[in-house]
Amino acid sequence: MIPAVLVIEDELPMRRVLRAALGGQGYRVWEAGTVEEGLAAFAARSPQVVLLDLGLPDGEGFDVVERIRDTSAVPIVVISARGDERDQVRALDGGANDYVTKPFREAELFARLRAALRGAARVSRHAETLTIGPLRIHCYERRVYMAHVEIDLTPTEYNLLHSLAREAGRVITHRQLLRQVWGPEFVEDVQYLRVFMKQLRQKLEPDPTKPQLLVTTPGVGYRLRPPD
Amino acid sequence: MIASARWLPGRTAAASLSAIKRELLLEPAGYLAGALSAGVATALALAVAPHAALAHVMVIYLLGAVLVATRYGVAVSTFTIVTSALCFDYFNIPPIFAFAVPDPHSAATLGGMLLTAAVMCSLLQRLRYQRTLARASEARTLWLCELSLDLSAVASIEALLRAARPHLVRLFGATACVFVRNEAGEIALPGMHREQHACAQRALRTARFQVTETDAGTLACQPITSRRQTLGLVCLTLGAAAVEQHEQRVLLAACADRIAVAIDRLALADAARRAHVEAEAERLRNELLSAMSHDLRTPLASILTAGTTLLGSGAPADHVRRELLATIVEETERLDRLVTNLMSVTRLESGRVRLNKAPEALDELTYGVLSRLAGRLAGREVVVDAPDGLPFVAMDSVLVDQVLVNLIENVLRYTPAGSPLAIRVRVGDGEAKLEVADSGPGIPVEEREKVFEKFYRGNLAKRNDGGSGLGLAICRAVARAHGGHIRIGARAGGGAVIEFVLPAYDSPPREAAGSVQQRELQA
């Protein structure tokens, strides 16, 4: 099935470029220029993924994320010229799946789009195995293999890796990780994350000083990067 | 803003004024001196009486009374005159040892003595009173000068209030409060009862001295005005008698005037400072604009030319097309970098940036940056010297990440391809230090400060190396925003070392991290 993308973006040149790029990759493209148009198009077209700009003439993209999340779990990728990490965290915590800062390269956008679609394609959040490149996670047995070698992880390390792997390719914010792994009362304790990410890298990365798999997005969170 | 003080014991200007009146009535020593004068005069009079006329004897009494009047008040003087007159009558006017005035001559002498004494004493009294007043006013003038002097040295409203308070207490011996207009233009009057508040409001509204009686004493409110504007209010709580005095009011008005002058001076100094800052900002803006118009236009020109060539009728060959497209992409990226850097540096230098501080591991951050730049670092030997278990340091990781990227990009830009790069990370003694050392040409001593300025490019920097002249300016702004610093040194054996230092007093100790692991082992 050809995935349909709803592009909510008010800048016409950007829309033109996105239409060309997405069309070239075989996506079906719906377009909207305002919050209202976007929400109406979303209800009418039921796209498989939404590309959303934050600064819209009649409102904030954050509102669109919120309104869509009220009814749907469709992947939302925010595309914004706002580089501020606080905006990223706000969008991601609000339920967006990913955040791409404008300007971006075509390859970057499609990698994030594919990751978002892949995440949505997995029906069950409790899949039996997760395979990301050389990394394989057996969820029921809570076992982790790296290039067929079993890696011994502590329960917290496993939970952290599992949270990242479940949504491989997308940035998970500090708060989201802390809530999922430690619980809602620990969302401010970023240093826990630092400690356990370091341990995970030491166990999983071939060279922990050159992290390739567990990537930091400064000020936002972490991402498990699937091999290209 | 309020300055208030309790009443302090001690001699004050107000006290000295009321003391004058009190002294004039109650002087036990004075009455003693008056009696003594009368006694001594009588003894002398009795001694000279056989050889002198009655009028001569009278002079002795007069002399005594005048001497007493030079030192003591009205009551004592009156007492001395009457006593002396009685003694004169009793001991000297025949019949001796009786209060009788037998003939008109004697009566005239006695009357003359009483009148002369009264006139002289009253003249002396006035002189004395005026001298005391002059002294008090001298003291007040001195205190006012001291107040002016102290107020002229203050550099802020808070300091002004602090400086004015003890002077008011000393001058009026009262609880003194000074209220001034705050930034919102309001004069807040906290801690006042209803009637006090009403009086203060009345003083502010009418811009005149107002007074009211309250349970806590008399409240005197003197507005501080300048150029028909009410700047604030001086409130004194003091004894009822003192307020009635004209001098007190004048003194209070004078104090308020001194405070008004000081407030005006502060406002003017502030305006001058702001004007200077604005002029400086204007100069920087102009420099920025001229630098920007060059740095922005250059890539724009390439993009436009490449784009129009592609669209044009020439139908360029395939490899030329690819070249033009690559130019568009590269120049756009350069523009993007420039705009991002400009935004960072402007935001940081405006002081409006709110640091998003969180405990971070500097070594992890470094590894993250190196792996992102791995492609461009290919072919270089990169050594990271960071001890295991570095404590976390509170910082804005995004900004520090940017610093690292900028420092490493500079190395890539200004040192020969393939030359090594060494990064050293240390945390201790209240600071976190990050050193980036290269084996390039180094930076001459005279340029080591200048390179941190916006748009300053080192002499060795080529014009079109993709640098924006902002990288180090951002680094310094980040260091300063954190309360740290950055400086350039020379590496032993050639090359530059850039040292980026952040304060690390509030870094969580390693145990915090350890306890997390501990908890898990128990779980």
Coordinates of N, CA and C in Angstrom, one line a residue, chain A residues 7-214:
Chain A
V7 N 0.8 16.8 4.7 CA 1.7 17.9 5.0 C 1.0 19.1 5.5
I8 N 1.2 19.5 6.7 CA 0.6 20.7 7.3 C 1.7 21.8 7.4
E9 N 1.7 22.7 6.4 CA 2.8 23.6 6.3 C 2.3 24.9 5.5
D10 N 2.6 26.0 6.1 CA 2.0 27.2 5.4 C 2.9 27.8 4.4
E11 N 4.2 27.5 4.4 CA 5.1 28.1 3.4 C 4.9 27.3 2.0
L12 N 4.5 28.1 1.0 CA 4.3 27.4 -0.3 C 5.5 26.8 -0.9
P13 N 6.7 27.5 -0.9 CA 7.9 26.9 -1.5 C 8.2 25.6 -0.8
M14 N 8.1 25.5 0.5 CA 8.4 24.3 1.3 C 7.5 23.2 0.9
R15 N 6.2 23.6 0.7 CA 5.2 22.6 0.3 C 5.5 22.0 -1.1
R16 N 5.9 22.9 -2.0 CA 6.2 22.5 -3.3 C 7.4 21.5 -3.3
V17 N 8.4 21.8 -2.5 CA 9.6 20.9 -2.4 C 9.2 19.6 -1.8
L18 N 8.4 19.7 -0.7 CA 8.0 18.4 -0.1 C 7.2 17.6 -1.0
R19 N 6.3 18.2 -1.8 CA 5.4 17.5 -2.7 C 6.3 16.7 -3.7
A20 N 7.3 17.5 -4.3 CA 8.1 16.9 -5.3 C 8.9 15.7 -4.7
A21 N 9.5 16.0 -3.5 CA 10.4 14.9 -2.9 C 9.6 13.7 -2.5
L22 N 8.4 13.9 -1.8 CA 7.6 12.8 -1.3 C 7.0 12.0 -2.5
G23 N 6.5 12.8 -3.5 CA 6.0 12.2 -4.7 C 7.0 11.3 -5.4
G24 N 8.2 11.8 -5.4 CA 9.3 11.1 -6.1 C 9.6 9.8 -5.4
Q25 N 9.4 9.7 -4.1 CA 9.6 8.5 -3.3 C 8.4 7.6 -3.3
G26 N 7.3 8.0 -4.0 CA 6.1 7.1 -4.1 C 5.1 7.3 -3.0
Y27 N 5.2 8.4 -2.2 CA 4.2 8.7 -1.2 C 3.0 9.4 -1.9
R28 N 1.8 9.2 -1.4 CA 0.7 10.0 -1.8 C 0.7 11.2 -0.8
V29 N 0.5 12.4 -1.4 CA 0.6 13.6 -0.6 C -0.7 14.4 -0.5
W30 N -1.1 14.7 0.8 CA -2.2 15.7 1.0 C -1.6 16.9 1.6
E31 N -2.2 18.1 1.3 CA -1.6 19.3 1.8 C -2.6 20.1 2.6
A32 N -2.1 20.9 3.6 CA -2.9 21.8 4.3 C -2.0 23.0 4.7
G33 N -2.6 24.2 4.9 CA -1.8 25.3 5.2 C -2.1 26.0 6.5
T34 N -3.1 25.5 7.2 CA -3.5 26.1 8.5 C -3.8 24.9 9.5
V35 N -4.0 25.3 10.8 CA -4.4 24.3 11.8 C -5.7 23.7 11.4
E36 N -6.7 24.6 11.1 CA -8.1 24.1 10.8 C -8.1 23.2 9.6
E37 N -7.4 23.7 8.5 CA -7.4 22.9 7.3 C -6.7 21.5 7.6
G38 N -5.7 21.6 8.3 CA -4.9 20.4 8.7 C -5.8 19.4 9.4
L39 N -6.5 19.8 10.4 CA -7.3 18.9 11.2 C -8.5 18.4 10.4
A40 N -9.0 19.2 9.5 CA -10.1 18.8 8.6 C -9.6 17.7 7.6
A41 N -8.4 18.0 7.1 CA -7.8 17.1 6.1 C -7.5 15.8 6.8
F42 N -7.0 15.9 8.1 CA -6.7 14.7 8.8 C -7.9 13.8 9.0
A43 N -9.0 14.4 9.4 CA -10.2 13.7 9.6 C -10.7 13.1 8.3
A44 N -10.6 13.8 7.2 CA -11.2 13.4 5.9 C -10.3 12.3 5.3
R45 N -9.0 12.4 5.4 CA -8.1 11.6 4.6 C -7.5 10.4 5.3
S46 N -7.5 10.5 6.7 CA -6.8 9.4 7.5 C -5.4 9.0 6.9
P47 N -4.5 10.0 6.9 CA -3.2 9.7 6.4 C -2.4 8.7 7.3
Q48 N -1.4 8.1 6.7 CA -0.6 7.1 7.5 C 0.5 7.9 8.4
V49 N 0.8 9.1 7.9 CA 1.8 9.9 8.7 C 1.6 11.4 8.4
V50 N 1.9 12.2 9.4 CA 1.7 13.6 9.3 C 3.0 14.3 9.4
L51 N 3.2 15.2 8.4 CA 4.4 16.1 8.5 C 3.9 17.5 8.9
L52 N 4.4 18.0 10.1 CA 3.7 19.1 10.7 C 4.7 20.3 10.9
D53 N 4.4 21.4 10.4 CA 5.2 22.6 10.7 C 4.6 23.2 12.0
L54 N 5.5 23.9 12.8 CA 5.1 24.4 14.1 C 4.4 25.8 14.0
G55 N 5.0 26.6 13.2 CA 4.4 28.0 13.1 C 3.4 28.1 12.0
L56 N 2.1 28.0 12.4 CA 1.0 28.1 11.4 C 0.3 29.4 11.6
P57 N -0.3 29.9 10.5 CA -0.9 31.2 10.6 C -2.0 31.3 11.7
D58 N -2.8 30.2 11.9 CA -3.9 30.3 12.8 C -3.7 29.6 14.1
G59 N -2.4 29.2 14.4 CA -2.2 28.6 15.7 C -0.8 27.9 15.7
E60 N -0.6 27.2 16.8 CA 0.7 26.5 17.0 C 0.6 25.0 16.6
G61 N 1.6 24.5 16.0 CA 1.7 23.1 15.7 C 1.4 22.2 16.9
F62 N 1.9 22.7 18.1 CA 1.7 21.9 19.3 C 0.2 21.5 19.5
D63 N -0.7 22.5 19.1 CA -2.1 22.3 19.3 C -2.6 21.1 18.4
V64 N -2.0 21.1 17.2 CA -2.4 20.1 16.2 C -2.0 18.7 16.7
V65 N -0.7 18.7 17.3 CA -0.3 17.4 17.9 C -1.3 16.9 18.9
E66 N -1.7 17.9 19.8 CA -2.6 17.5 20.9 C -3.9 17.1 20.4
R67 N -4.5 17.8 19.4 CA -5.8 17.5 18.9 C -5.8 16.1 18.2
I68 N -4.7 15.9 17.4 CA -4.6 14.6 16.7 C -4.5 13.5 17.7
R69 N -3.7 13.7 18.7 CA -3.4 12.6 19.7 C -4.7 12.3 20.5
D70 N -5.6 13.2 20.6 CA -6.9 12.9 21.2 C -7.6 11.7 20.6
T71 N -7.4 11.6 19.3 CA -8.2 10.6 18.6 C -7.4 9.5 17.9
S72 N -6.1 9.8 17.7 CA -5.3 8.9 16.9 C -3.9 8.7 17.3
A73 N -3.3 7.6 17.0 CA -1.9 7.3 17.3 C -1.0 7.4 16.0
V74 N -1.6 8.1 15.0 CA -0.8 8.2 13.7 C 0.5 8.9 14.0
P75 N 1.6 8.4 13.3 CA 2.9 9.0 13.5 C 2.9 10.5 13.0
I76 N 3.5 11.4 13.9 CA 3.6 12.8 13.5 C 5.0 13.1 13.5
V77 N 5.5 13.7 12.4 CA 6.9 14.1 12.4 C 6.8 15.7 12.2
V78 N 7.4 16.3 13.2 CA 7.4 17.8 13.2 C 8.6 18.3 12.4
I79 N 8.3 19.2 11.5 CA 9.4 19.9 10.7 C 9.3 21.3 11.1
S80 N 10.4 21.8 11.7 CA 10.4 23.2 12.1 C 11.7 23.9 12.0
A81 N 11.6 25.2 11.7 CA 12.8 26.0 11.6 C 13.3 26.4 13.0
R82 N 12.4 26.1 14.1 CA 12.8 26.5 15.4 C 13.8 25.4 15.9
G83 N 15.0 25.9 16.1 CA 16.1 25.0 16.6 C 16.1 24.8 18.1
D84 N 15.4 25.6 18.8 CA 15.4 25.5 20.2 C 15.0 24.1 20.7
E85 N 15.9 23.6 21.6 CA 15.6 22.2 22.1 C 14.4 22.1 22.9
R86 N 14.0 23.3 23.5 CA 12.8 23.3 24.4 C 11.6 23.0 23.5
D87 N 11.6 23.6 22.3 CA 10.5 23.3 21.4 C 10.4 21.8 21.0
Q88 N 11.6 21.3 20.7 CA 11.7 19.8 20.4 C 11.1 19.0 21.5
V89 N 11.6 19.3 22.7 CA 11.1 18.5 23.9 C 9.6 18.6 24.0
R90 N 9.1 19.9 23.9 CA 7.7 20.1 24.0 C 6.9 19.3 23.0
A91 N 7.4 19.3 21.7 CA 6.6 18.6 20.7 C 6.7 17.1 21.0
L92 N 7.9 16.6 21.3 CA 8.0 15.2 21.5 C 7.2 14.7 22.8
D93 N 7.4 15.5 23.9 CA 6.6 15.1 25.1 C 5.1 15.2 24.8
G94 N 4.7 16.1 23.9 CA 3.3 16.3 23.6 C 2.8 15.1 22.7
G95 N 3.6 14.3 22.2 CA 3.1 13.1 21.5 C 3.6 13.0 20.0
A96 N 4.4 14.0 19.6 CA 5.0 13.9 18.3 C 6.0 12.8 18.2
N97 N 6.2 12.1 17.1 CA 7.1 11.0 17.0 C 8.5 11.4 16.8
D98 N 8.6 12.5 16.0 CA 10.0 12.9 15.7 C 10.0 14.4 15.4
Y99 N 11.2 14.9 15.3 CA 11.3 16.4 15.1 C 12.5 16.6 14.2
V100 N 12.3 17.1 13.1 CA 13.3 17.4 12.1 C 13.5 18.9 12.0
T101 N 14.7 19.4 12.2 CA 14.9 20.9 12.1 C 15.2 21.3 10.7
K102 N 14.5 22.3 10.3 CA 14.7 22.9 9.0 C 15.9 23.8 9.1
P103 N 16.8 23.9 8.1 CA 16.7 23.1 6.8 C 17.2 21.7 7.0
F104 N 16.7 20.7 6.3 CA 17.1 19.3 6.4 C 17.4 18.8 5.0
R105 N 18.2 17.7 5.0 CA 18.5 17.1 3.7 C 17.4 16.1 3.4
E106 N 17.2 15.8 2.2 CA 16.1 14.9 1.8 C 16.3 13.5 2.5
A107 N 17.5 13.0 2.5 CA 17.8 11.7 3.1 C 17.4 11.7 4.5
E108 N 17.7 12.7 5.2 CA 17.4 12.9 6.7 C 15.9 12.7 6.9
L109 N 15.1 13.5 6.1 CA 13.7 13.5 6.2 C 13.1 12.1 6.0
F110 N 13.6 11.4 4.9 CA 13.0 10.1 4.6 C 13.4 9.1 5.6
A111 N 14.6 9.2 6.2 CA 15.0 8.3 7.2 C 14.0 8.4 8.4
R112 N 13.7 9.6 8.8 CA 12.8 9.9 10.0 C 11.4 9.4 9.6
L113 N 11.0 9.7 8.4 CA 9.6 9.3 8.0 C 9.5 7.8 8.0
R114 N 10.5 7.1 7.5 CA 10.5 5.6 7.5 C 10.4 5.1 8.9
A115 N 11.3 5.7 9.8 CA 11.3 5.2 11.2 C 10.0 5.4 11.8
A116 N 9.3 6.5 11.5 CA 8.0 6.8 12.1 C 7.0 5.8 11.6
L117 N 7.0 5.5 10.3 CA 6.1 4.5 9.8 C 6.3 3.1 10.3
R118 N 7.6 2.8 10.4 CA 8.0 1.5 10.9 C 7.4 1.3 12.3
G119 N 7.6 2.3 13.1 CA 7.1 2.3 14.5 C 5.6 2.0 14.5
A120 N 4.9 2.7 13.6 CA 3.4 2.5 13.6 C 3.0 1.2 13.0
A121 N 3.9 0.6 12.2 CA 3.5 -0.7 11.6 C 3.5 -1.8 12.6
R122 N 4.4 -1.6 13.6 CA 4.4 -2.7 14.7 C 3.1 -2.6 15.5
V123 N 2.3 -3.6 15.3 CA 1.0 -3.5 16.0 C 1.1 -3.6 17.5
S124 N 1.8 -4.6 17.9 CA 1.9 -4.8 19.4 C 3.1 -4.1 20.0
R125 N 2.9 -3.5 21.1 CA 4.0 -2.8 21.8 C 4.9 -3.9 22.5
H126 N 4.3 -5.1 22.6 CA 5.1 -6.2 23.2 C 5.4 -7.2 22.2
A127 N 6.1 -6.8 21.2 CA 6.5 -7.7 20.1 C 7.5 -8.7 20.7
E128 N 7.5 -9.9 20.1 CA 8.3 -11.0 20.7 C 9.8 -10.7 20.6
T129 N 10.2 -10.3 19.4 CA 11.7 -9.9 19.2 C 11.8 -8.6 18.5
L130 N 12.8 -7.8 18.9 CA 13.1 -6.6 18.2 C 14.5 -6.7 17.6
T131 N 14.5 -6.5 16.3 CA 15.8 -6.6 15.6 C 16.2 -5.3 15.0
I132 N 17.3 -4.7 15.5 CA 17.8 -3.4 14.9 C 19.2 -3.7 14.5
G133 N 19.5 -3.9 13.3 CA 20.8 -4.2 12.8 C 21.4 -5.4 13.5
P134 N 22.5 -5.3 14.1 CA 23.1 -6.5 14.8 C 22.5 -6.7 16.2
L135 N 21.6 -5.8 16.6 CA 21.1 -5.9 17.9 C 19.8 -6.7 17.9
R136 N 19.6 -7.7 18.7 CA 18.4 -8.5 18.8 C 17.9 -8.6 20.2
I137 N 16.6 -8.3 20.5 CA 16.1 -8.3 21.8 C 15.0 -9.3 21.9
H138 N 15.1 -10.3 22.8 CA 14.0 -11.2 23.0 C 13.2 -10.7 24.2
C139 N 12.0 -10.2 23.9 CA 11.3 -9.4 24.9 C 10.8 -10.3 26.0
Y140 N 10.3 -11.5 25.7 CA 9.7 -12.3 26.8 C 10.8 -12.8 27.7
E141 N 11.9 -13.2 27.1 CA 13.0 -13.7 28.0 C 13.9 -12.6 28.5
R142 N 13.6 -11.4 28.0 CA 14.5 -10.3 28.4 C 16.0 -10.5 28.1
R143 N 16.2 -11.1 27.0 CA 17.6 -11.4 26.6 C 18.0 -10.5 25.4
V144 N 19.3 -10.1 25.5 CA 19.8 -9.2 24.4 C 21.0 -9.8 23.8
Y145 N 21.0 -9.8 22.4 CA 22.1 -10.3 21.7 C 22.7 -9.2 20.8
M146 N 24.0 -9.2 20.8 CA 24.7 -8.2 19.9 C 25.5 -9.1 18.9
A147 N 25.2 -9.0 17.7 CA 25.9 -9.9 16.7 C 26.0 -11.3 17.2
H148 N 24.9 -11.9 17.7 CA 24.7 -13.2 18.1 C 25.4 -13.6 19.4
V149 N 26.0 -12.5 20.1 CA 26.6 -12.8 21.4 C 25.7 -12.2 22.4
E150 N 25.4 -13.1 23.4 CA 24.4 -12.5 24.4 C 25.1 -11.5 25.3
I151 N 24.4 -10.4 25.6 CA 25.0 -9.4 26.4 C 24.2 -9.4 27.8
D152 N 25.0 -9.4 28.8 CA 24.4 -9.4 30.2 C 24.0 -8.0 30.6
L153 N 22.7 -7.8 30.8 CA 22.3 -6.5 31.2 C 21.6 -6.5 32.5
T154 N 21.7 -5.5 33.3 CA 21.0 -5.4 34.6 C 19.5 -5.1 34.2
P155 N 18.6 -5.3 35.1 CA 17.2 -5.0 34.8 C 16.9 -3.6 34.3
T156 N 17.6 -2.6 34.9 CA 17.4 -1.2 34.5 C 18.0 -1.0 33.1
E157 N 19.2 -1.5 32.9 CA 19.8 -1.3 31.6 C 18.9 -1.9 30.5
Y158 N 18.3 -3.1 30.8 CA 17.5 -3.8 29.9 C 16.2 -2.9 29.6
N159 N 15.6 -2.4 30.6 CA 14.4 -1.6 30.5 C 14.7 -0.3 29.6
L160 N 15.8 0.3 29.9 CA 16.2 1.5 29.1 C 16.4 1.1 27.7
L161 N 17.2 0.0 27.4 CA 17.4 -0.4 26.0 C 16.1 -0.7 25.3
H162 N 15.2 -1.4 26.0 CA 14.0 -1.8 25.5 C 13.1 -0.6 25.1
S163 N 13.1 0.4 26.0 CA 12.4 1.7 25.7 C 12.9 2.3 24.4
L164 N 14.2 2.3 24.2 CA 14.8 2.9 23.1 C 14.5 2.1 21.8
A165 N 14.7 0.8 22.0 CA 14.6 -0.1 20.8 C 13.2 -0.2 20.3
R166 N 12.2 -0.1 21.2 CA 10.8 -0.2 20.8 C 10.5 0.9 19.8
E167 N 11.1 2.0 19.9 CA 10.9 3.1 19.0 C 12.2 3.5 18.3
A168 N 12.9 2.5 17.8 CA 14.2 2.7 17.2 C 14.1 3.8 16.1
G169 N 15.1 4.6 16.1 CA 15.2 5.6 15.0 C 14.6 6.9 15.5
R170 N 13.8 6.9 16.6 CA 13.2 8.2 17.0 C 13.8 8.6 18.3
V171 N 13.9 9.9 18.5 CA 14.4 10.5 19.7 C 13.4 10.4 20.8
I172 N 13.8 9.8 21.9 CA 13.0 9.7 23.1 C 13.5 10.7 24.1
T173 N 12.6 11.6 24.6 CA 13.1 12.6 25.5 C 13.5 12.1 26.8
H174 N 14.3 12.8 27.6 CA 14.8 12.4 28.9 C 13.6 12.1 29.8
R175 N 12.6 12.9 29.7 CA 11.4 12.7 30.6 C 10.7 11.4 30.3
Q176 N 10.5 11.2 28.9 CA 9.8 10.0 28.5 C 10.6 8.7 29.0
L177 N 11.9 8.8 28.8 CA 12.7 7.6 29.2 C 12.6 7.4 30.8
L178 N 12.8 8.5 31.5 CA 12.8 8.4 32.9 C 11.5 7.9 33.5
R179 N 10.4 8.4 32.8 CA 9.0 7.9 33.2 C 8.9 6.5 33.0
Q180 N 9.3 6.0 31.7 CA 9.1 4.6 31.4 C 9.9 3.7 32.2
V181 N 11.2 4.1 32.5 CA 12.1 3.2 33.1 C 12.1 3.3 34.7
W182 N 12.0 4.5 35.2 CA 12.1 4.7 36.6 C 10.8 5.0 37.2
G183 N 9.9 5.7 36.5 CA 8.6 6.0 37.0 C 8.4 7.5 37.1
P184 N 7.1 8.0 37.1 CA 6.8 9.4 37.0 C 7.5 10.3 38.0
E185 N 7.9 9.8 39.2 CA 8.4 10.7 40.2 C 9.9 10.9 39.9
F186 N 10.5 10.3 38.8 CA 11.9 10.5 38.6 C 12.2 11.3 37.3
V187 N 11.1 11.9 36.8 CA 11.3 12.6 35.4 C 12.4 13.7 35.4
E188 N 12.8 14.2 36.6 CA 13.8 15.3 36.6 C 15.2 14.7 36.8
D189 N 15.3 13.5 37.1 CA 16.7 12.9 37.5 C 17.5 12.5 36.3
V190 N 17.9 13.5 35.5 CA 18.6 13.2 34.3 C 19.9 12.4 34.5
Q191 N 20.5 12.6 35.7 CA 21.8 12.0 35.9 C 21.7 10.4 36.0
Y192 N 20.5 9.9 36.3 CA 20.3 8.4 36.3 C 20.5 8.0 34.8
L193 N 19.9 8.7 33.9 CA 20.0 8.4 32.5 C 21.5 8.4 32.0
R194 N 22.2 9.4 32.5 CA 23.6 9.5 32.1 C 24.4 8.3 32.5
V195 N 24.2 7.9 33.8 CA 24.9 6.8 34.3 C 24.6 5.5 33.5
F196 N 23.3 5.3 33.3 CA 22.9 4.0 32.7 C 23.2 4.0 31.2
M197 N 23.1 5.2 30.5 CA 23.5 5.2 29.1 C 25.0 4.9 29.0
K198 N 25.8 5.4 29.9 CA 27.2 5.1 29.8 C 27.4 3.6 29.9
Q199 N 26.7 3.0 30.9 CA 26.9 1.5 31.1 C 26.5 0.8 29.8
L200 N 25.3 1.2 29.3 CA 24.8 0.5 28.1 C 25.8 0.6 26.9
R201 N 26.3 1.8 26.8 CA 27.3 2.0 25.7 C 28.5 1.1 25.9
Q202 N 28.9 1.0 27.1 CA 30.1 0.2 27.3 C 29.8 -1.3 27.0
K203 N 28.6 -1.7 27.2 CA 28.3 -3.1 26.9 C 27.9 -3.3 25.4
L204 N 27.3 -2.3 24.8 CA 26.8 -2.5 23.4 C 27.7 -1.9 22.3
E205 N 28.3 -0.8 22.5 CA 29.0 -0.1 21.5 C 30.4 -0.8 21.3
P206 N 30.8 -1.0 20.0 CA 32.1 -1.5 19.8 C 33.2 -0.6 20.4
D207 N 33.0 0.7 20.2 CA 33.9 1.7 20.8 C 33.0 2.7 21.6
P208 N 32.9 2.6 22.9 CA 32.0 3.4 23.6 C 32.3 4.9 23.5
T209 N 33.5 5.2 23.1 CA 33.9 6.6 22.9 C 33.4 7.2 21.6
K210 N 33.0 6.2 20.7 CA 32.4 6.7 19.4 C 31.0 6.0 19.2
P211 N 30.1 6.5 20.0 CA 28.7 5.9 20.0 C 28.1 5.9 18.6
Q212 N 27.7 4.8 18.1 CA 27.1 4.7 16.8 C 25.6 4.2 16.9
L213 N 25.4 3.5 18.0 CA 24.0 2.9 18.1 C 23.2 3.7 19.1
L214 N 23.7 4.1 20.2 CA 23.0 4.9 21.2 C 23.4 6.3 21.1

